[in-house]
Short mmCIF file of N, CA, C and O in Angstrom, two decimals:
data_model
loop_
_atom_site.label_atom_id
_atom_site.label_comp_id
_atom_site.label_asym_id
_atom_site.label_seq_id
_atom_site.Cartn_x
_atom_site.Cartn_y
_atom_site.Cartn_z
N UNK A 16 95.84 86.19 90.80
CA UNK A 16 95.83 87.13 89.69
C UNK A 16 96.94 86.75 88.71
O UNK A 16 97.94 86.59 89.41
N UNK A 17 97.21 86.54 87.53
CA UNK A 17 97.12 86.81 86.78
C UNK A 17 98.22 87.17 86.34
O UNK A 17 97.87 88.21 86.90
N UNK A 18 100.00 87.55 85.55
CA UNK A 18 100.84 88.30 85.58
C UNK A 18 100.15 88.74 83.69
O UNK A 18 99.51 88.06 82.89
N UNK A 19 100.60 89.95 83.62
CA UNK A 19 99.98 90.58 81.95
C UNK A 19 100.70 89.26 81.33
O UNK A 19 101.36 88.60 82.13
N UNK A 20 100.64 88.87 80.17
CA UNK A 20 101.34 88.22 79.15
C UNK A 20 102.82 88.95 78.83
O UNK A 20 102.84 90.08 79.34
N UNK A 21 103.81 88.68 78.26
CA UNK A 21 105.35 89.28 78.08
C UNK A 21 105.75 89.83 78.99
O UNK A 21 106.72 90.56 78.75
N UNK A 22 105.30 89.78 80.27
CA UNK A 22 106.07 90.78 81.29
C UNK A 22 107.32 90.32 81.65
O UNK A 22 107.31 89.21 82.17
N UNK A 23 108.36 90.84 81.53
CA UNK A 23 109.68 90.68 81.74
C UNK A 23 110.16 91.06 83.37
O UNK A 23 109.48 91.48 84.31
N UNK A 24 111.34 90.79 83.31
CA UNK A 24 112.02 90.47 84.82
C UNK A 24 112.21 91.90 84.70
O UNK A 24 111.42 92.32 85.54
N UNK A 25 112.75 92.87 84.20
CA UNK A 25 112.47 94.41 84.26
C UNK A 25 111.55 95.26 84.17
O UNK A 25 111.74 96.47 84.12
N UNK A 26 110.04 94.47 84.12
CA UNK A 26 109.16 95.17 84.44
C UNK A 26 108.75 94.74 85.65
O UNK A 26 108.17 95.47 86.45
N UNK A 27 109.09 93.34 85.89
CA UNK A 27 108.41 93.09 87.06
C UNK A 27 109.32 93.86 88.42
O UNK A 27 108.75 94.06 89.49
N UNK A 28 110.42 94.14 88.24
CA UNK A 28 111.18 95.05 89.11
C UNK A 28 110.81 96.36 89.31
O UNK A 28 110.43 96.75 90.42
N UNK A 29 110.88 97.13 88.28
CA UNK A 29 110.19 98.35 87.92
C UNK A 29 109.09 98.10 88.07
O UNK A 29 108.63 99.22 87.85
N UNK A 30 108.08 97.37 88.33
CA UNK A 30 106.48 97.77 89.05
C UNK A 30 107.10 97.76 91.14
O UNK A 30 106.76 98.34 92.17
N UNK A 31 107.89 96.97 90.85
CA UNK A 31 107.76 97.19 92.72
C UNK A 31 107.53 98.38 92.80
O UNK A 31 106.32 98.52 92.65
N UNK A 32 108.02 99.35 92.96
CA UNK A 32 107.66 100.26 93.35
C UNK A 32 105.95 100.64 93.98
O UNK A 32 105.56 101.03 95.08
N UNK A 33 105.08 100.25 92.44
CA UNK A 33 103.77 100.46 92.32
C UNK A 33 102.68 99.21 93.82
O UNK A 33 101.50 99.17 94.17
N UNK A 34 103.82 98.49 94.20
CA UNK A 34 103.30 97.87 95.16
C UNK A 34 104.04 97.95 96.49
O UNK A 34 104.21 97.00 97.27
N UNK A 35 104.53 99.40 96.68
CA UNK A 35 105.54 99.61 98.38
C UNK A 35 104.04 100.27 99.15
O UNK A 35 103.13 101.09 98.98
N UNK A 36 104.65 99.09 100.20
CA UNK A 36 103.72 100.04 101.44
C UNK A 36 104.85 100.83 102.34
O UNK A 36 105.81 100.26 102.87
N UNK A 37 104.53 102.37 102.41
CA UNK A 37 105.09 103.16 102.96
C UNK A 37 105.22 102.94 104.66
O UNK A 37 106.10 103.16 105.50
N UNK A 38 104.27 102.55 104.68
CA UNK A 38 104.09 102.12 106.45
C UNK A 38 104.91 100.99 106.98
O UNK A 38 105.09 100.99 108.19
N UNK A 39 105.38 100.12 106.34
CA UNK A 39 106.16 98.81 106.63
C UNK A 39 107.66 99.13 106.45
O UNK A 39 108.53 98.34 106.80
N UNK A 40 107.90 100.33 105.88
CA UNK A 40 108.92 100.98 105.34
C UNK A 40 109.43 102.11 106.08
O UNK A 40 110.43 102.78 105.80
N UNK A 41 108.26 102.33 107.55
CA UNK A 41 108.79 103.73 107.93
C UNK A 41 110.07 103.95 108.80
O UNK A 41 110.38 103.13 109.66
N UNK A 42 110.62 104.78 108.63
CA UNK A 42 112.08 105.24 108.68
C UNK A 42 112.88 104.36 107.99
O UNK A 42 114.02 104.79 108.09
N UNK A 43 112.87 103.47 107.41
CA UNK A 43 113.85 102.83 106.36
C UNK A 43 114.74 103.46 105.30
O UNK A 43 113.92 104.05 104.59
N UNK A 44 115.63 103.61 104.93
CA UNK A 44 116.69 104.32 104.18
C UNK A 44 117.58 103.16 103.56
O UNK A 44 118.50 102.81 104.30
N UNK A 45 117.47 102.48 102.31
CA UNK A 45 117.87 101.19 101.61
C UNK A 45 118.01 101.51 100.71
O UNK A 45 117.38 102.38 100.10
N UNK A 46 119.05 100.76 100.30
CA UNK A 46 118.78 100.31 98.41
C UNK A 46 119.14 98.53 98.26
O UNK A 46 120.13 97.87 98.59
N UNK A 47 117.73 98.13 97.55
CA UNK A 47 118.29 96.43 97.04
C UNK A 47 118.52 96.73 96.05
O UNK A 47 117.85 97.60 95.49
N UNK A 48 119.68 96.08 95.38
CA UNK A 48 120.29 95.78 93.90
C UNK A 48 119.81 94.13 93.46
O UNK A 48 120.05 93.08 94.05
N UNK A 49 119.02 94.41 92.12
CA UNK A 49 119.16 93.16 91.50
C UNK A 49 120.19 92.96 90.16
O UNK A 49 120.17 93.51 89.06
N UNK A 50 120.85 92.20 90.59
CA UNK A 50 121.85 91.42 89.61
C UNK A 50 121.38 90.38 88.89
O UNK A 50 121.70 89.24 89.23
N UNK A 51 120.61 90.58 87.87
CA UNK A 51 120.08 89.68 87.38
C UNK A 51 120.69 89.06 86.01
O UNK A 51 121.24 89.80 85.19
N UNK A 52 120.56 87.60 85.81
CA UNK A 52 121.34 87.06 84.98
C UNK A 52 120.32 85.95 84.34
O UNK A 52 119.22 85.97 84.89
N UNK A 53 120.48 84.76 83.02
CA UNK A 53 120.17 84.61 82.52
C UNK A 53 119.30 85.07 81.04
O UNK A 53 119.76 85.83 80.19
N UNK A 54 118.12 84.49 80.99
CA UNK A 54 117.14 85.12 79.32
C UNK A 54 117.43 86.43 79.32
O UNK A 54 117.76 87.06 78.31
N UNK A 55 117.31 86.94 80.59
CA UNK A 55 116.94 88.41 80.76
C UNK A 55 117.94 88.97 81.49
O UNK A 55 117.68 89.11 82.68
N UNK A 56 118.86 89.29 81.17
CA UNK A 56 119.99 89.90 82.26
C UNK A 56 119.99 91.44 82.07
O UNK A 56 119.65 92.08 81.08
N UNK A 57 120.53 91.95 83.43
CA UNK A 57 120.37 93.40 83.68
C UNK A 57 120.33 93.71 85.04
O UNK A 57 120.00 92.82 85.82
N UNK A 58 120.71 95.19 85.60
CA UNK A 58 121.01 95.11 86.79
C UNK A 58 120.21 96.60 87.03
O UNK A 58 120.37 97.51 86.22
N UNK A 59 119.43 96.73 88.11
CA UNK A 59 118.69 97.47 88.67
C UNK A 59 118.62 98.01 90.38
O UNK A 59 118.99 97.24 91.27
N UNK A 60 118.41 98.58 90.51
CA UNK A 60 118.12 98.78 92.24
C UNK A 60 117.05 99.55 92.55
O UNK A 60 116.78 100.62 92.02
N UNK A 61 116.31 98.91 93.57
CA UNK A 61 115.39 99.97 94.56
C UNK A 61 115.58 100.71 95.56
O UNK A 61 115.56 100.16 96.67
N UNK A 62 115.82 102.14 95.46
CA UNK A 62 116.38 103.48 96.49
C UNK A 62 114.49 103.64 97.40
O UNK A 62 113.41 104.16 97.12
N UNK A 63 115.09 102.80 98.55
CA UNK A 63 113.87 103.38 99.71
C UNK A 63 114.38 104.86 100.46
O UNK A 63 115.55 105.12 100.72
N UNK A 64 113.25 105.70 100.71
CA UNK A 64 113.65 107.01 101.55
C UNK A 64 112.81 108.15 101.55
O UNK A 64 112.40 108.86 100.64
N UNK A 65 112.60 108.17 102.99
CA UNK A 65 111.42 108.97 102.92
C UNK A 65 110.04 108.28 102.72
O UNK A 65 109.36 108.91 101.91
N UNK A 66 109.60 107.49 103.08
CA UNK A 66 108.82 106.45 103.03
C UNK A 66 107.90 106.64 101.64
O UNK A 66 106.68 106.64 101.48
N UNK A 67 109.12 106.80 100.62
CA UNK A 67 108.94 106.63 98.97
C UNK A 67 109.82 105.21 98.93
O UNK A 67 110.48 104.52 99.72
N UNK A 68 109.34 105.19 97.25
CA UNK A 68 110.34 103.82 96.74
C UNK A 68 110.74 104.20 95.00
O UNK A 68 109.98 104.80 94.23
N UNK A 69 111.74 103.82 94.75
CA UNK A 69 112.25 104.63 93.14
C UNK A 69 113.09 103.41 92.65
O UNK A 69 113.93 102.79 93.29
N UNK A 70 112.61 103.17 91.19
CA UNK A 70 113.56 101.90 90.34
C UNK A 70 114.27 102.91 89.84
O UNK A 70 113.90 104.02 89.45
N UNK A 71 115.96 102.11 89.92
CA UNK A 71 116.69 103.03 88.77
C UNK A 71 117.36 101.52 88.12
O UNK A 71 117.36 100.41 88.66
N UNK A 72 117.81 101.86 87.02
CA UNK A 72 118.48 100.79 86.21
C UNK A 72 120.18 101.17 86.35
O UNK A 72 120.45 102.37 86.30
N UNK A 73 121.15 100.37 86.50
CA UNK A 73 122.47 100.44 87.08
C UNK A 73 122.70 99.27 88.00
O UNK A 73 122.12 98.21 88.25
N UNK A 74 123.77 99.91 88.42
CA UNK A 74 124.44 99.52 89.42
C UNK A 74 124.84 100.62 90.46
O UNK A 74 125.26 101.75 90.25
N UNK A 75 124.55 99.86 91.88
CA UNK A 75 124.63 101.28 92.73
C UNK A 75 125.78 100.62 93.03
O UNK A 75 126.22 99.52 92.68
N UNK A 76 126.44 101.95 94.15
CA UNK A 76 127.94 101.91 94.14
C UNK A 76 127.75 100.77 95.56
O UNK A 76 128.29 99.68 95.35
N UNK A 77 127.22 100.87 96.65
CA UNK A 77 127.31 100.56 98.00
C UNK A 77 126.30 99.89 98.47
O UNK A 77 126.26 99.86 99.70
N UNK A 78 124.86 98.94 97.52
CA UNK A 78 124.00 98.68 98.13
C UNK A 78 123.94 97.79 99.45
O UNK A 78 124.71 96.89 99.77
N UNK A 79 122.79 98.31 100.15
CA UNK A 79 122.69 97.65 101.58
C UNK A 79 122.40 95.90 101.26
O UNK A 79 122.66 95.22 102.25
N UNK A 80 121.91 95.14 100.07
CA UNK A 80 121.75 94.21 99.74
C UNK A 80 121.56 93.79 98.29
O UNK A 80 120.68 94.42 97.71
N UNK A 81 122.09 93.01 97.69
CA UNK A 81 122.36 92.52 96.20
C UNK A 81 121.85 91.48 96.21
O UNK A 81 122.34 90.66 96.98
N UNK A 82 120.66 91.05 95.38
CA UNK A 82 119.85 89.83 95.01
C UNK A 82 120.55 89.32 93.98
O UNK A 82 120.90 90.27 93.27
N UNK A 83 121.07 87.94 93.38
CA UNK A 83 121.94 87.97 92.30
C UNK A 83 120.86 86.39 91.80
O UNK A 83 121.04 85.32 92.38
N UNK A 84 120.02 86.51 90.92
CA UNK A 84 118.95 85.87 90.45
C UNK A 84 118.85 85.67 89.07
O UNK A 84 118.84 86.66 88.33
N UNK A 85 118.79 84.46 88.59
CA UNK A 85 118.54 83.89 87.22
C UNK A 85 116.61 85.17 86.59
O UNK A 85 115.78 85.52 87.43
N UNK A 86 116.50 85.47 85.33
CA UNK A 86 115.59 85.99 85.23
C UNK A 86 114.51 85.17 85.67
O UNK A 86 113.52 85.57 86.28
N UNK A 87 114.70 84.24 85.39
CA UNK A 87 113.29 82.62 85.53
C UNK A 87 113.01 82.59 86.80
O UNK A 87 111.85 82.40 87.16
N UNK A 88 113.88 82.74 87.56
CA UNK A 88 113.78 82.56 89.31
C UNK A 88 112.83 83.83 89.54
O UNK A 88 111.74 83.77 90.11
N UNK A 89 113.50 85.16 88.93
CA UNK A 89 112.97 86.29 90.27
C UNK A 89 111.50 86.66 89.31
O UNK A 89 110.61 87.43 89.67
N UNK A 90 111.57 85.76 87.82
CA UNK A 90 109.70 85.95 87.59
C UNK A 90 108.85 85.18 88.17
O UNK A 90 107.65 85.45 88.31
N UNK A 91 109.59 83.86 88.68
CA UNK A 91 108.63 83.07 89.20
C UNK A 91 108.44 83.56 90.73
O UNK A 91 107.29 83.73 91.14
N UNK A 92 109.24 83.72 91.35
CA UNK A 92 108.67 84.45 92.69
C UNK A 92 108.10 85.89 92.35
O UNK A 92 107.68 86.37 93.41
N UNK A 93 107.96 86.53 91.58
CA UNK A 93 107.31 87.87 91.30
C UNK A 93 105.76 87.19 90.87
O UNK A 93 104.72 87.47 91.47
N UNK A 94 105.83 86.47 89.98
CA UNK A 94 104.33 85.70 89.70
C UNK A 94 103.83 85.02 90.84
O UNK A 94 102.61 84.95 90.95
N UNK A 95 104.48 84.55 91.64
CA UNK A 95 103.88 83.81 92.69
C UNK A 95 103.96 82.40 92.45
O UNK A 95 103.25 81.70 93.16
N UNK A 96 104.59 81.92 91.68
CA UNK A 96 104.98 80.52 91.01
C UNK A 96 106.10 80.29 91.74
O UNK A 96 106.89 79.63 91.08
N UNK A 97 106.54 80.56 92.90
CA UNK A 97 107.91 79.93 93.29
C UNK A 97 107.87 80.86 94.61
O UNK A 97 107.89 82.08 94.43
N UNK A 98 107.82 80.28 96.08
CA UNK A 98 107.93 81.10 97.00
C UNK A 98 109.35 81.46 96.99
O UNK A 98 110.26 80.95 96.33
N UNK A 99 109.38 82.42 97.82
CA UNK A 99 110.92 83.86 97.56
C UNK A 99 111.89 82.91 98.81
O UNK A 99 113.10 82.79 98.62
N UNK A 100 111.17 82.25 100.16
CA UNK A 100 111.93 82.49 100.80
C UNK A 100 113.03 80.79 100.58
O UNK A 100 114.24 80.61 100.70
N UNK A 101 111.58 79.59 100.13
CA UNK A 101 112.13 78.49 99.54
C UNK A 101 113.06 78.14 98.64
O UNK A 101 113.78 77.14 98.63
N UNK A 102 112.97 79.17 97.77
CA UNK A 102 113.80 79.70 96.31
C UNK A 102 115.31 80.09 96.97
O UNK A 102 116.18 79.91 96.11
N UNK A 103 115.85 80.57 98.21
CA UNK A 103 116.89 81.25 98.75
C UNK A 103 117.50 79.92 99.59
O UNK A 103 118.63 79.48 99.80
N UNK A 104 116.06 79.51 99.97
CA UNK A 104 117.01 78.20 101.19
C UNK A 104 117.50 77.15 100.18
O UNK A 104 118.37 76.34 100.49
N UNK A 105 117.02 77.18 99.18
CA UNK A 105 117.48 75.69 98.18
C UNK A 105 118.51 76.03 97.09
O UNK A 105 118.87 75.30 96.16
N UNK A 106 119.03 77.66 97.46
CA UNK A 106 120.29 78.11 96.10
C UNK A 106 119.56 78.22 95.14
O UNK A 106 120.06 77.66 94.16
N UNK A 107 118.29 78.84 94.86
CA UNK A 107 117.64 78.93 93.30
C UNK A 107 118.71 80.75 93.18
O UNK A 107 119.21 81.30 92.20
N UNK A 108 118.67 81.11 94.42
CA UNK A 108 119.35 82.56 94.48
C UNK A 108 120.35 83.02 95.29
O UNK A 108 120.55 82.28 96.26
N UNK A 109 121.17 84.15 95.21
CA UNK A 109 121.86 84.38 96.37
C UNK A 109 122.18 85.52 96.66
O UNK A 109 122.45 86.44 95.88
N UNK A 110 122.16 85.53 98.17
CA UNK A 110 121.93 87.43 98.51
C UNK A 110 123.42 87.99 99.14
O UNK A 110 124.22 87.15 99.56
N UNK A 111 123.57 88.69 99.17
CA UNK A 111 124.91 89.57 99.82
C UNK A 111 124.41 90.89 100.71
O UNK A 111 123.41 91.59 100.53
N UNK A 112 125.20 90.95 101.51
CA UNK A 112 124.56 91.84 102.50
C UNK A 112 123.75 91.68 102.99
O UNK A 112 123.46 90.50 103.19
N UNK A 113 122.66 92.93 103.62
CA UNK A 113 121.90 92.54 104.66
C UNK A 113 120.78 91.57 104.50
O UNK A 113 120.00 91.84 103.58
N UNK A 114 120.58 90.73 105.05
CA UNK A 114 119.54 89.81 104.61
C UNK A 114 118.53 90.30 105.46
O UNK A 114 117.48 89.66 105.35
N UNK A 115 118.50 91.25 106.28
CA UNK A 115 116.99 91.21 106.94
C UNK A 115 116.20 91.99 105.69
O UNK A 115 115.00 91.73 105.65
N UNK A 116 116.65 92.83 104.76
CA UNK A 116 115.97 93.19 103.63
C UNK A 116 114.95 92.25 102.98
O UNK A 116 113.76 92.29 102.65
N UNK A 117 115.93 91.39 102.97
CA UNK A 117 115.24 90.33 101.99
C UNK A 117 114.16 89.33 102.51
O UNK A 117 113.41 88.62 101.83
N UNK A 118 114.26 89.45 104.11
CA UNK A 118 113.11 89.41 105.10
C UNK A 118 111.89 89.71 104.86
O UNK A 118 110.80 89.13 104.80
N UNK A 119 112.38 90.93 104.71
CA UNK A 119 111.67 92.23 105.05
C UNK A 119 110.43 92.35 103.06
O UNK A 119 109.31 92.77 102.79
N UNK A 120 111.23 91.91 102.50
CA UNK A 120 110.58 91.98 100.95
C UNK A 120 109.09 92.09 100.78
O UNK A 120 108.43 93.01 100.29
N UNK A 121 108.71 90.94 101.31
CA UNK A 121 107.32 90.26 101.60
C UNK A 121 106.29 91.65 102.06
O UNK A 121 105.36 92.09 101.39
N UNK A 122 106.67 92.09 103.18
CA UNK A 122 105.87 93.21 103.33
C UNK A 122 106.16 94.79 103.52
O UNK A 122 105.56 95.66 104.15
N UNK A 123 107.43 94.81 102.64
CA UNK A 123 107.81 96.10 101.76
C UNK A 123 107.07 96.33 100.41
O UNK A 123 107.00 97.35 99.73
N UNK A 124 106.62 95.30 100.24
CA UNK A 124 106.19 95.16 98.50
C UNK A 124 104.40 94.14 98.66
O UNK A 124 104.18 93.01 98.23
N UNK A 125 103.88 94.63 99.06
CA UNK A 125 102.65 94.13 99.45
C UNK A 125 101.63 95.43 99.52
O UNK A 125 101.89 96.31 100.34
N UNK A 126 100.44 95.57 98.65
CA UNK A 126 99.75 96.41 99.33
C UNK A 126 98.89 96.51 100.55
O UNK A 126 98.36 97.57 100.86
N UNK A 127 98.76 95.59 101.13
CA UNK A 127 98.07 95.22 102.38
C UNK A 127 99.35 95.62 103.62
O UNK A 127 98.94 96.19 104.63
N UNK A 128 100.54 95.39 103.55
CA UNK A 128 101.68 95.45 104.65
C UNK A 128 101.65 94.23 105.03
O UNK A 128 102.38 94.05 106.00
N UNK A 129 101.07 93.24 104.65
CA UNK A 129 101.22 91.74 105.18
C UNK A 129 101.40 90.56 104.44
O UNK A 129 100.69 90.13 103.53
N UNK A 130 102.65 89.98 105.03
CA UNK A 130 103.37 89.10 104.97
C UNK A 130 103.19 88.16 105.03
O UNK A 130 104.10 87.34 104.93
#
């Protein structure tokens, strides 16, 4: 499929949400922060809880994990042009804190629950 035309690294963040499976998520209580830098810089986080999911734009005070990603990087793994986990082993990105999150991405953000 397809990404719309102009979609930016802050929309493509702000749709996760529209693709959490609640079930892959149950009892989970998180927040990922993206630190995003380059074309498109800006910093956002996803508050999991309650087997909901919510974009806010900021910086949270304590997140359980911080993605810190060029905009080009986290559109091309959002498009599917760049796998997420290849992109991490080769320094395209770099994470802080818990990394089983970032494990875990793949089928937090999937509508099927599979990874």
């Amino acid at each position: 499929m397809e990404p719309p035309p102009g979609l930016t690294c802050r929309d493509a963040i702000r749709g996760m949400p529209l693709a959490f499976n609640a079930h892959a998520a149950a009892g989970l209580r998180a927040v990922i922060q993206f630190r995003i830098t380059g074309a498109e810089p800006g910093d956002y986080y996803l508050r999991i809880a309650g087997g909901e999911c919510f974009f806010h734009e900021g910086v949270f005070d304590k997140p359980d994990v911080s993605i810190h990603a060029r905009s080009e990087v986290w559109l091309a793994i959002a498009h599917g042009e760049l796998d997420g986990t290849l992109a991490y082993l080769t320094g395209r990105y770099r994470v802080e804190g818990n990394v089983w999150l970032l494990i875990r991405l793949k089928s937090l953000f999937s509508a099927t629950g599979k990874a």
